Amino acid sequence: MAVTIDPVVFWERLSKLHKTWNTARETEGSVWKGTDALVIEAGESDEDRLYSKSQSLQTWLLGWEFPETILVVGNRAVHVLTSKKKVGHLEPLKTAENATLPLELLARDKTDNSANYASLVQAIRRSHAGAVVGTLLKEEPKGAFVGAFRDALKADGLEQLEIAPALCELLAVKDSTEQACVKRASIFSAVVMQKYLVQRIESVVDEEKKISHEQLAADTEDAFADPLKLNVKLSPELLESCYTPIIQSGGKFNLKPTAASNSDNLYYGAITCSLGARYKSYCSNVGRTYMINPTKHQEKTYKLLLELQAEAIAALKPGAKVSAAMTAVVNRIKSKAPHLEKLLTKNVGFGTGIEFKESFLPLNMKCETLVRPGMVFNVALGFENVEDKEATDKRGRTYAVFLADTVLVTETGAAEVYTDKAPKQWADVSYYLKDGDDDDEPAGGRRGEVEILDSRTRSSGRGASEKQDTSELLAGHQAELEAKMREEALAKVRAGTSNTAGPSVAADTPIAYRDANGYPAALKTNQTHVDGKAEALLVPINGRLVPFHISCIRSITKAEEGAYTHLRINFIVPVSTAASAQQMPKEADKDAHFIKELTFKAKNAVNLNNTFRLVKELRKRVTTREKQTAMEADLVVQEALQLIRTGKIHRLRDVNVRPNVGGKKAPGTLELHVNGLRFQAARGERLDLPFKNIKLAFFQPAEKEILVLMHFHLHNPIMIGKKKTKDVQFYVEIMEASYSLDNAHRSGFDPDELEEEQRERALRNRMNQEFQNFVRKVEEQAKDLEFDIPYRELGFHGVPPHNKSTSFIMPAVNALVELTEPPWFVCPLNDIEVAHFERVVMGLKNFDMVLVLKDFNQKPVQVSAINVQHLDALKTWLDSCNVKFYEGPANLNWGQIMKHINEIGLEGFYDDGGWKFLDMHGDSDDEDEEDPEDAESDFEPSGGSGSEEEESSDEDFSEVDSDEEGSDEASEGSLDSDESEGKDWDEMEQMAKEDDKRRGKYEGEEEGKPKSKKAKSKGEYSDDDEERPKKVAKSGSGGSMFGSKGSSSNAKPGSSKSGSSSKGLGKSSMR
């Protein structure tokens, strides 16, 4: 890995060291007292010495360890003596913008360094009084290089003082960058513990294998090398183990951090485990005790230990002494179990960071250091060699319990436990074995069938005796989620915060004229007129002009027939599919008669042609205005961006933004400011994003895509140009999206092609690193904002709701996303009420997933055409995210379902059983199962439109009238093209009945003619097949509104081929 040193971090931290030392050196009682200069010496690399103060300080300043390097910090300058190669790495620091002191670099001479030593001694003499040197006396660096320098200091008569406690105090408080490193290391430690070590122990015990503690510890340490196998997106190069994991059982326990796993085989009793990961040189630690067939004595002791650890963590508050943690633990033991005090560990943990164990920050009774925000502690305590008289096995009579967690002290006082992803409650760590009929055999002492049950699947603490596979585990947790969801929903109802829509609110009554005085003057009463100012159409009826507001007109058509020109005006009426509650006037009585259409004809077409044109223009203008008003209705005034006026502004240059700020693609610069981001395009356009409006942030490096990107999902939409959006994306293309093949006939070993590939690879790595650095800076600036990286390993191909083609969709920590190709798909997990897997039928290759949102006014989100091999993984992921899911064999009419729920209300919905109707597998019988080949035969995820019923059922979620001007143009050619508008109710009902009869008989044919190009498909019925037509007729009849939309064999997901007679139902109207 190339050595890169961040100059900003270097000078910020060196300035902190310099300021702290200069301020405290004259303070009485200070650990820096009396020192005139600081000397930090690092010797040769020593594999036996993993941690040291000199290495820690180098890592803190440089991010790297520089062996055989001497650092001298004076009051006016900083001097570094090291090798020529390292001098080259340090050279850019001299000219950094934020440099605060002169930096003198000296190259080490391989033969004689006496001149260099003399220069360093002179630098010390020039600093303050030049008599006392603060250094690390207790460290013994390896090699002659540092030894010769120490001799030079002694020869010059300089007094030396120990500053290790001072450096420990300086490094104890972590900044936000260091805290992020510790947190990532802690999370990985917890993941290794829970997803590897625990599962490995369960497997060993379940299969009654023999494995030594040493081997199990070595295998666990190997798991650190490949974090992707554990679904953790951290670079393996930045991860390592703090120490070889410690695993103990069988009556031999040592709870010191320096203990080691022995060669004895794992014993099925009390098992103590501890391990720690190191990320970017920052350490973490987690320790757990797992109990197999525990006794009541062990359970009582473990639960006491949980209380003690909680007391210790709670005592680590800003301003308190470090010793308060041990004091709280001892006081609790004396009051509850004084006989265990002598078995308690000598301390209850220690400070941690770049060094695994800060020797000057032990959590014992003697440490008087004050706790400060930003300190990180390893809170580790336990009882060693506890006697258990209830144990029947000799090896189980002596046991230990141990707990360790990495904890951050926060400014609010409530410490944050970084390793809480490794559960530690009694139900999570206790296991029970069933040994068949041989009850007298000690656990772990025989070969045969031994079943281990995770106590997490047991209810109310009773011992379970049956093995549970993954599906059963999911079922148990899903049942808990269902009960919890019901309780939360009813609580919302009681609190009055239900998310159902309630009755629809009608639109304001449109008024063209207050009275007849407002009519335009001198109008002919036998002609049609358009008043653009009043937005009205005036038509002659019985010799008088009658006005109609333009919003009452659904469509207008014109046709030529013989010598006459016909103009037909269609109005919005209750029986029209285009009429929703929002379009009907407030005073409209739906039991009254409505004018459905008016037709005028004339030989002279001038007036009708002019009216047709003006109505079209007026409708277009009004529709555009209403769309703009609706678009701006939920816009919120954004917080003003506070610019950084002084200091360095972090920038990401030559990035593109989507949507485009100026309507065209143009690169620009993304800047980080005090409370948000600002994008400035090259043409001058500007876009501000305050942190408060960012709901979710994603960083997706370019791995298998041509883009590296940052994506922001917002709380409130914003206007970019003329487009409203809740998603903003900044990206860079690391290669061209298209490639010309005209000159592509080159050899696979063509030097030019190889060079081009190397350039692309270098560009990819560089842009990934630049984006990652910028993301880190944003996280530091916005304390509550954390970027999410999608899990590529859990990704799957499917058709998102706003797209027609297949895309690669990836789960993330907080959402399900597709961020590469617009329109993007971002579904936050917190917004999901339930998930439903559709078309889950034996033999089908694909299935659909519907995500019902907590806001029932929104249309459910459907992801189609997912390969069935991802079904179990998606179930497991949703369950881990505490999302309740169901599955069924067919697609449901979600428009009607959500409409019904909103009508009856949340309380009525749950009184009717809630979401249990989705559990189709529990209620279905053989008669309702569909043929896998039939269900799949007509499914086309990338094209095709839904049926008419689907369009009408989804109208509750549409924002505007689906009847646009294009449909009017299409109907202009002939008056008969919209003949159905003129049919009365009896004719329409008769036609629907005849259509249902034809569908019930053949479904795919109509009076001998193929219904579509896909007739005679493999799943089509024959005339003798009586069962299928019955099924289609059943699902198309009145029935429950929760019936399947895709019951017929050729039904597409989300469509309905039965029940078509329901379109246009309503009260009779007058033509």
Coordinates of C-alpha atoms in Angstrom, one line a residue, residues 483-969:
A483 CA -47.8 -9.0 17.6
K484 CA -45.6 -6.0 18.1
M485 CA -46.8 -4.4 14.9
R486 CA -50.4 -4.8 16.0
E487 CA -49.7 -3.2 19.4
E488 CA -48.0 -0.3 17.8
A489 CA -50.8 0.3 15.3
L490 CA -53.5 0.2 18.0
A491 CA -51.4 2.6 20.1
K492 CA -51.3 5.0 17.1
V493 CA -55.1 4.8 16.9
R494 CA -55.5 5.5 20.7
A495 CA -53.0 8.4 20.3
G496 CA -54.8 9.8 17.2
T497 CA -51.8 9.4 15.0
S498 CA -53.1 6.8 12.6
N499 CA -51.6 6.8 9.1
T500 CA -54.8 6.0 7.2
A501 CA -56.2 8.5 4.8
G502 CA -59.7 8.9 6.1
P503 CA -62.4 10.4 3.9
S504 CA -61.3 12.1 0.7
V505 CA -61.4 15.9 0.6
A506 CA -63.2 17.3 -2.5
A507 CA -61.7 20.1 -4.5
D508 CA -62.9 23.7 -4.3
T509 CA -65.9 24.5 -6.4
P510 CA -64.7 26.1 -9.7
I511 CA -66.4 29.4 -10.4
A512 CA -66.4 31.0 -13.8
Y513 CA -68.8 33.9 -13.2
R514 CA -70.4 35.2 -10.1
D515 CA -73.5 36.3 -12.1
A516 CA -74.6 37.0 -15.6
N517 CA -73.0 40.5 -15.5
G518 CA -69.6 38.9 -15.8
Y519 CA -70.4 37.4 -19.2
P520 CA -68.3 38.8 -22.1
A521 CA -70.3 41.4 -24.1
A522 CA -71.7 40.9 -27.7
L523 CA -71.5 37.1 -28.0
K524 CA -73.6 35.3 -30.5
T525 CA -76.1 33.0 -28.8
N526 CA -75.9 30.3 -31.5
Q527 CA -72.1 29.8 -31.3
T528 CA -69.7 28.3 -28.8
H529 CA -67.2 30.7 -27.1
V530 CA -64.1 30.3 -25.0
D531 CA -63.4 32.9 -22.3
G532 CA -59.7 32.6 -21.4
K533 CA -59.9 35.1 -18.6
A534 CA -62.7 33.3 -16.8
E535 CA -61.3 29.9 -17.9
A536 CA -64.8 28.9 -19.2
L537 CA -66.5 27.4 -22.2
L538 CA -69.8 28.9 -23.1
V539 CA -72.1 26.8 -25.2
P540 CA -75.6 27.5 -26.7
I541 CA -78.5 25.6 -25.0
N542 CA -82.0 26.5 -25.9
G543 CA -81.0 29.9 -27.3
R544 CA -78.9 30.9 -24.2
L545 CA -75.2 30.7 -23.5
V546 CA -74.4 28.3 -20.6
P547 CA -70.9 28.5 -19.1
F548 CA -68.9 25.5 -18.0
H549 CA -65.6 25.9 -16.1
I550 CA -62.7 24.3 -18.0
S551 CA -61.9 22.0 -15.0
C552 CA -65.3 20.3 -15.5
I553 CA -64.4 19.1 -19.0
R554 CA -62.7 15.7 -19.2
S555 CA -62.0 15.8 -23.0
I556 CA -63.1 17.4 -26.3
T557 CA -63.1 15.7 -29.7
K558 CA -63.7 16.9 -33.2
A559 CA -64.6 14.8 -36.3
E560 CA -65.8 15.4 -39.9
E561 CA -68.8 13.4 -41.1
G562 CA -70.1 14.3 -44.5
A563 CA -70.8 18.0 -44.8
Y564 CA -70.9 18.5 -41.0
T565 CA -68.3 19.0 -38.4
H566 CA -69.0 17.4 -35.0
L567 CA -67.6 18.8 -31.8
R568 CA -68.2 16.5 -28.7
I569 CA -67.5 17.7 -25.2
N570 CA -67.1 15.0 -22.5
F571 CA -67.6 16.1 -18.8
I572 CA -66.4 14.7 -15.6
V573 CA -69.2 12.7 -13.9
P574 CA -69.3 10.3 -11.0
V575 CA -69.5 7.2 -13.1
S576 CA -66.4 8.1 -15.1
T577 CA -63.1 6.4 -14.2
A578 CA -61.5 9.8 -14.6
A579 CA -63.6 11.3 -11.8
S580 CA -62.1 11.1 -8.4
A581 CA -63.3 12.7 -5.1
Q582 CA -60.7 15.4 -5.5
Q583 CA -62.1 16.4 -9.0
M584 CA -65.7 16.6 -8.0
P585 CA -67.0 20.0 -6.6
K586 CA -67.8 20.2 -2.9
E587 CA -71.5 20.9 -3.5
A588 CA -71.8 18.0 -6.0
D589 CA -74.6 15.7 -5.1
K590 CA -73.6 12.3 -6.5
D591 CA -77.2 11.2 -6.4
A592 CA -78.2 13.9 -8.9
H593 CA -78.1 13.7 -12.7
F594 CA -75.0 14.9 -14.5
I595 CA -74.4 16.0 -18.0
K596 CA -72.1 13.5 -19.5
E597 CA -71.5 14.9 -22.9
L598 CA -72.7 17.5 -25.4
T599 CA -72.4 17.3 -29.2
F600 CA -72.6 20.2 -31.6
K601 CA -72.6 20.0 -35.4
A602 CA -72.3 22.7 -38.0
K603 CA -71.7 23.0 -41.8
N604 CA -69.4 26.0 -41.2
A605 CA -66.6 24.6 -39.2
V606 CA -64.8 27.9 -38.4
N607 CA -66.4 28.4 -35.0
L608 CA -66.1 24.7 -33.9
N609 CA -62.5 24.5 -35.1
N610 CA -61.6 27.7 -33.2
T611 CA -63.4 26.4 -30.0
F612 CA -61.6 23.1 -30.3
R613 CA -58.2 24.8 -30.5
L614 CA -58.9 27.3 -27.7
V615 CA -60.2 24.6 -25.3
K616 CA -57.2 22.5 -25.9
E617 CA -54.8 25.4 -25.2
L618 CA -56.8 26.5 -22.2
R619 CA -56.9 22.9 -20.7
K620 CA -53.2 22.6 -21.3
R621 CA -52.5 25.9 -19.5
V622 CA -54.7 25.1 -16.6
T623 CA -53.3 21.6 -16.3
T624 CA -49.8 22.9 -16.3
R625 CA -50.6 25.5 -13.6
E626 CA -52.3 22.8 -11.4
K627 CA -49.4 20.5 -11.8
Q628 CA -47.0 23.3 -10.8
T629 CA -49.2 24.1 -7.8
A630 CA -49.3 20.5 -6.7
M631 CA -45.6 20.2 -7.2
E632 CA -44.8 23.1 -5.0
A633 CA -47.4 22.2 -2.3
D634 CA -45.0 20.2 -0.1
L635 CA -41.9 22.3 -0.7
V636 CA -40.3 23.6 2.6
V637 CA -38.0 26.6 2.9
Q638 CA -34.5 25.2 3.3
E639 CA -32.1 26.3 6.0
A640 CA -29.6 28.9 4.8
L641 CA -26.2 27.5 4.2
Q642 CA -23.5 28.8 6.5
L643 CA -20.3 29.2 4.5
I644 CA -16.8 28.7 5.8
R645 CA -15.3 32.1 5.5
T646 CA -11.9 31.3 7.0
G647 CA -9.8 28.2 6.9
K648 CA -9.7 25.4 4.4
I649 CA -12.8 24.4 2.5
H650 CA -12.9 20.7 1.5
R651 CA -13.8 20.3 -2.1
L652 CA -14.5 17.5 -4.5
R653 CA -13.8 18.7 -8.0
D654 CA -15.0 17.7 -11.5
V655 CA -18.1 15.9 -10.2
N656 CA -21.5 15.7 -11.9
V657 CA -24.9 16.1 -10.3
R658 CA -28.2 14.4 -11.0
P659 CA -30.7 15.9 -11.7
N660 CA -28.8 18.4 -13.7
V661 CA -28.9 21.9 -12.2
G662 CA -29.0 23.7 -15.5
G663 CA -30.9 21.2 -17.6
K664 CA -27.7 19.9 -19.2
K665 CA -24.9 17.8 -17.8
A666 CA -22.1 20.0 -16.6
P667 CA -19.3 19.2 -14.1
G668 CA -18.7 21.3 -11.1
T669 CA -17.2 21.5 -7.6
L670 CA -18.8 20.1 -4.4
E671 CA -17.9 22.0 -1.3
L672 CA -18.3 21.2 2.4
H673 CA -19.4 24.0 4.6
V674 CA -20.6 24.5 8.2
N675 CA -24.1 23.1 7.9
G676 CA -24.3 21.6 4.5
L677 CA -23.0 21.1 1.0
R678 CA -22.8 23.4 -2.0
F679 CA -22.4 22.3 -5.6
Q680 CA -21.2 25.0 -8.0
A681 CA -21.4 24.1 -11.7
A682 CA -18.9 25.4 -14.2
R683 CA -21.6 27.6 -15.8
G684 CA -22.5 29.3 -12.5
E685 CA -25.5 27.3 -11.4
R686 CA -25.6 26.6 -7.6
L687 CA -27.2 23.9 -5.5
D688 CA -27.3 23.9 -1.7
L689 CA -28.0 20.9 0.5
P690 CA -28.3 21.6 4.3
F691 CA -27.5 18.6 6.5
K692 CA -30.8 18.9 8.3
N693 CA -32.7 18.0 5.1
I694 CA -30.7 14.8 4.4
K695 CA -32.5 11.8 5.6
L696 CA -30.2 9.1 4.2
A697 CA -26.7 9.3 2.7
F698 CA -25.1 6.6 0.6
F699 CA -21.6 6.1 -0.7
Q700 CA -21.2 3.6 -3.5
P701 CA -17.6 3.0 -4.8
A702 CA -17.1 2.0 -8.4
E703 CA -16.5 -1.8 -8.2
K704 CA -18.6 -3.3 -11.0
E705 CA -20.1 0.0 -12.2
I706 CA -18.7 2.8 -14.2
L707 CA -19.7 5.4 -11.5
V708 CA -18.4 6.3 -8.1
L709 CA -21.2 8.2 -6.4
M710 CA -22.6 9.9 -3.3
H711 CA -26.4 9.8 -3.0
F712 CA -28.6 11.8 -0.7
H713 CA -32.2 10.9 0.1
L714 CA -33.9 14.0 1.5
H715 CA -36.6 14.6 4.1
N716 CA -38.4 17.2 2.1
P717 CA -38.2 17.6 -1.7
I718 CA -36.4 20.5 -3.4
M719 CA -36.6 22.1 -6.8
I720 CA -33.7 21.6 -9.1
G721 CA -34.4 23.7 -12.2
K722 CA -38.1 22.9 -13.0
K723 CA -38.0 19.4 -11.4
K724 CA -39.0 18.5 -7.9
T725 CA -36.9 15.7 -6.4
K726 CA -36.2 14.0 -3.1
D727 CA -32.9 12.4 -4.3
V728 CA -29.7 14.2 -5.3
Q729 CA -26.6 12.4 -6.5
F730 CA -23.0 13.4 -7.1
Y731 CA -20.9 11.1 -9.3
V732 CA -17.9 10.7 -11.5
E733 CA -17.7 8.4 -14.4
I734 CA -14.5 6.4 -14.3
M735 CA -14.8 5.2 -17.9
E736 CA -17.0 5.8 -20.9
A737 CA -20.4 4.2 -20.8
S738 CA -20.1 3.3 -24.5
Y739 CA -17.2 2.0 -26.5
S740 CA -16.6 2.2 -30.2
L741 CA -15.8 -1.2 -31.7
D742 CA -14.5 0.2 -35.1
N743 CA -10.9 -0.2 -34.1
A744 CA -11.3 -2.8 -31.4
H745 CA -9.7 -5.7 -33.3
R746 CA -6.5 -5.6 -31.2
S747 CA -4.5 -8.4 -29.7
G748 CA -5.1 -9.3 -26.1
F749 CA -1.5 -8.4 -25.4
D750 CA -1.6 -5.0 -27.2
P751 CA 0.5 -2.6 -25.1
D752 CA -1.9 0.2 -25.8
E753 CA -4.9 -1.8 -24.5
L754 CA -3.0 -2.9 -21.4
E755 CA -2.0 0.6 -20.7
E756 CA -5.6 1.8 -21.1
E757 CA -6.8 -0.8 -18.7
Q758 CA -4.1 0.3 -16.2
R759 CA -5.2 3.9 -16.5
E760 CA -8.8 3.0 -16.0
R761 CA -7.9 0.9 -12.9
A762 CA -5.8 3.7 -11.5
L763 CA -8.6 6.3 -12.1
R764 CA -11.1 4.0 -10.4
N765 CA -8.9 3.6 -7.4
R766 CA -8.1 7.3 -7.2
M767 CA -11.7 8.4 -7.5
N768 CA -12.9 5.9 -5.0
Q769 CA -10.3 7.2 -2.5
E770 CA -11.1 10.8 -3.2
F771 CA -14.9 10.2 -2.6
Q772 CA -14.1 8.2 0.5
N773 CA -12.0 10.9 1.9
F774 CA -14.7 13.5 1.2
V775 CA -17.3 11.2 2.8
R776 CA -15.1 11.0 5.9
K777 CA -14.9 14.8 6.1
V778 CA -18.7 15.1 5.7
E779 CA -19.2 12.7 8.6
E780 CA -16.8 14.6 10.8
Q781 CA -18.6 17.9 10.0
A782 CA -22.2 16.6 10.3
K783 CA -22.2 14.7 13.5
D784 CA -25.6 13.0 13.0
L785 CA -25.0 12.0 9.4
E786 CA -23.4 8.6 8.6
F787 CA -23.0 7.3 5.1
D788 CA -24.3 3.9 4.2
I789 CA -22.5 1.6 1.8
P790 CA -24.8 -0.9 0.0
Y791 CA -24.0 -4.6 0.5
R792 CA -23.1 -5.9 -2.9
E793 CA -22.9 -9.5 -1.7
L794 CA -26.7 -9.4 -0.8
G795 CA -27.7 -7.7 -4.1
F796 CA -30.1 -9.2 -6.6
H797 CA -31.5 -8.3 -10.0
G798 CA -35.1 -7.2 -10.2
V799 CA -37.4 -4.6 -11.8
P800 CA -37.8 -1.6 -9.5
P801 CA -41.2 0.2 -9.3
H802 CA -40.2 3.2 -11.4
N803 CA -38.3 1.3 -14.1
K804 CA -39.2 -1.0 -17.0
S805 CA -35.9 -2.9 -17.1
T806 CA -34.0 -5.1 -14.8
S807 CA -31.6 -3.4 -12.3
F808 CA -29.2 -4.5 -9.7
I809 CA -30.8 -3.8 -6.3
M810 CA -28.8 -3.9 -3.1
P811 CA -29.7 -3.9 0.6
A812 CA -28.0 -1.4 2.8
V813 CA -28.1 -0.8 6.6
N814 CA -31.0 1.6 6.4
A815 CA -32.7 1.1 3.0
L816 CA -33.1 -1.0 -0.1
V817 CA -31.5 0.9 -3.0
E818 CA -30.7 1.0 -6.7
L819 CA -28.5 4.1 -7.2
T820 CA -26.7 3.5 -10.5
E821 CA -29.4 4.1 -13.2
P822 CA -32.1 6.7 -12.8
P823 CA -34.9 6.7 -11.9
W824 CA -33.3 5.7 -8.6
F825 CA -35.0 3.4 -6.1
V826 CA -34.6 4.2 -2.4
C827 CA -36.9 2.6 0.1
P828 CA -36.0 3.4 3.7
L829 CA -36.5 0.4 6.1
N830 CA -38.1 2.7 8.6
D831 CA -40.9 3.4 6.2
I832 CA -41.8 -0.2 5.6
E833 CA -44.9 -1.6 7.4
V834 CA -44.9 -5.2 5.9
A835 CA -43.4 -7.0 2.9
H836 CA -45.2 -9.5 0.8
F837 CA -43.6 -12.0 -1.6
E838 CA -45.9 -12.7 -4.5
R839 CA -45.9 -15.5 -7.1
V840 CA -44.1 -17.8 -4.6
V841 CA -45.0 -21.1 -6.3
M842 CA -43.1 -24.3 -6.7
G843 CA -41.5 -24.4 -10.1
L844 CA -41.5 -20.7 -10.8
K845 CA -38.1 -19.1 -11.4
N846 CA -39.0 -15.6 -10.4
F847 CA -41.1 -13.9 -7.7
D848 CA -42.2 -10.4 -6.8
M849 CA -41.8 -8.4 -3.6
V850 CA -44.3 -5.8 -2.5
L851 CA -43.3 -3.4 0.3
V852 CA -46.3 -1.8 2.0
L853 CA -45.3 1.6 3.5
K854 CA -46.3 2.8 6.9
D855 CA -48.1 5.8 5.2
F856 CA -51.1 4.0 3.8
N857 CA -51.8 6.9 1.6
Q858 CA -48.8 6.0 -0.5
K859 CA -48.9 3.3 -3.2
P860 CA -47.0 0.1 -2.1
V861 CA -43.6 -0.4 -3.7
Q862 CA -43.3 -3.4 -5.9
V863 CA -40.0 -5.0 -7.1
S864 CA -40.7 -7.6 -9.8
A865 CA -38.9 -10.5 -11.4
I866 CA -36.5 -11.5 -8.6
N867 CA -34.8 -14.8 -9.1
V868 CA -36.2 -17.3 -6.6
Q869 CA -32.7 -18.2 -5.4
H870 CA -32.7 -14.8 -3.5
L871 CA -35.9 -15.6 -1.6
D872 CA -34.4 -17.1 1.5
A873 CA -31.7 -14.4 1.7
L874 CA -34.3 -11.6 1.4
K875 CA -36.4 -13.2 4.1
T876 CA -33.4 -13.4 6.4
W877 CA -32.4 -9.8 5.7
L878 CA -35.9 -8.5 6.3
D879 CA -36.2 -10.5 9.5
S880 CA -32.9 -9.1 10.7
C881 CA -34.2 -5.6 10.0
N882 CA -37.4 -6.4 12.1
V883 CA -39.7 -6.2 9.0
K884 CA -42.7 -8.5 9.0
F885 CA -43.1 -10.4 5.8
Y886 CA -45.7 -12.7 4.2
E887 CA -45.8 -14.8 1.0
G888 CA -48.4 -16.0 -1.4
P889 CA -48.9 -17.7 -4.8
A890 CA -50.4 -14.8 -6.7
N891 CA -50.3 -11.0 -7.3
L892 CA -52.8 -9.0 -5.3
N893 CA -54.8 -5.9 -6.2
W894 CA -53.0 -3.5 -3.9
G895 CA -54.9 -0.4 -5.1
Q896 CA -58.2 -1.9 -3.8
I897 CA -56.5 -3.3 -0.6
M898 CA -55.1 0.1 0.5
K899 CA -58.4 1.8 -0.5
H900 CA -60.3 -0.6 1.7
I901 CA -57.9 -0.1 4.7
N902 CA -58.2 3.6 4.4
E903 CA -62.0 3.4 4.3
I904 CA -62.4 1.2 7.4
G905 CA -59.6 2.8 9.4
L906 CA -56.7 1.2 11.2
E907 CA -58.7 -0.1 14.2
G908 CA -61.3 -1.7 12.0
F909 CA -58.6 -3.2 9.8
Y910 CA -56.9 -4.9 12.8
D911 CA -60.3 -6.0 14.2
D912 CA -60.7 -7.9 10.9
G913 CA -57.4 -9.7 11.4
G914 CA -55.0 -7.1 10.1
W915 CA -52.4 -8.4 7.7
K916 CA -53.1 -12.1 8.3
F917 CA -55.1 -12.3 5.1
L918 CA -51.7 -12.2 3.3
D919 CA -50.8 -15.5 4.9
M920 CA -52.2 -17.3 1.9
H921 CA -50.3 -20.6 2.4
G922 CA -52.1 -21.2 5.6
D923 CA -55.6 -20.9 4.1
S924 CA -55.1 -22.1 0.5
D925 CA -56.1 -25.5 -0.7
D926 CA -55.2 -27.6 -3.7
E927 CA -58.0 -26.1 -5.8
D928 CA -56.5 -22.7 -5.6
E929 CA -52.9 -23.6 -6.6
E930 CA -51.9 -22.5 -10.0
D931 CA -49.8 -24.2 -12.5
P932 CA -46.2 -22.9 -12.4
E933 CA -45.9 -22.9 -16.2
D934 CA -49.2 -21.0 -16.6
A935 CA -48.3 -18.4 -14.0
E936 CA -45.0 -17.7 -15.7
S937 CA -45.9 -18.0 -19.3
D938 CA -47.0 -14.4 -19.9
F939 CA -44.7 -12.6 -17.4
E940 CA -42.6 -9.9 -19.0
P941 CA -40.8 -7.7 -16.5
S942 CA -39.4 -5.3 -19.0
G943 CA -42.4 -4.3 -21.0
G944 CA -46.2 -4.5 -21.3
S945 CA -48.9 -2.5 -19.6
G946 CA -51.3 -3.6 -17.0
S947 CA -55.0 -4.3 -17.6
E948 CA -57.7 -1.7 -17.5
E949 CA -58.7 -2.8 -14.0
E950 CA -55.2 -2.2 -12.8
E951 CA -55.3 1.3 -14.1
S952 CA -58.6 2.1 -12.5
S953 CA -57.6 0.4 -9.2
D954 CA -54.5 2.5 -8.9
E955 CA -56.2 5.8 -9.5
D956 CA -56.3 6.5 -5.8
F957 CA -52.5 7.0 -5.9
S958 CA -52.3 9.1 -9.1
E959 CA -51.7 12.8 -8.8
V960 CA -53.2 14.1 -12.0
D961 CA -56.0 13.0 -14.4
S962 CA -54.7 10.2 -16.6
D963 CA -56.7 11.7 -19.6
E964 CA -54.0 13.9 -21.2
E965 CA -54.2 15.8 -24.4
G966 CA -52.7 12.9 -26.4
S967 CA -55.8 10.9 -25.9
D968 CA -57.9 13.8 -27.3
E969 CA -55.8 14.0 -30.4

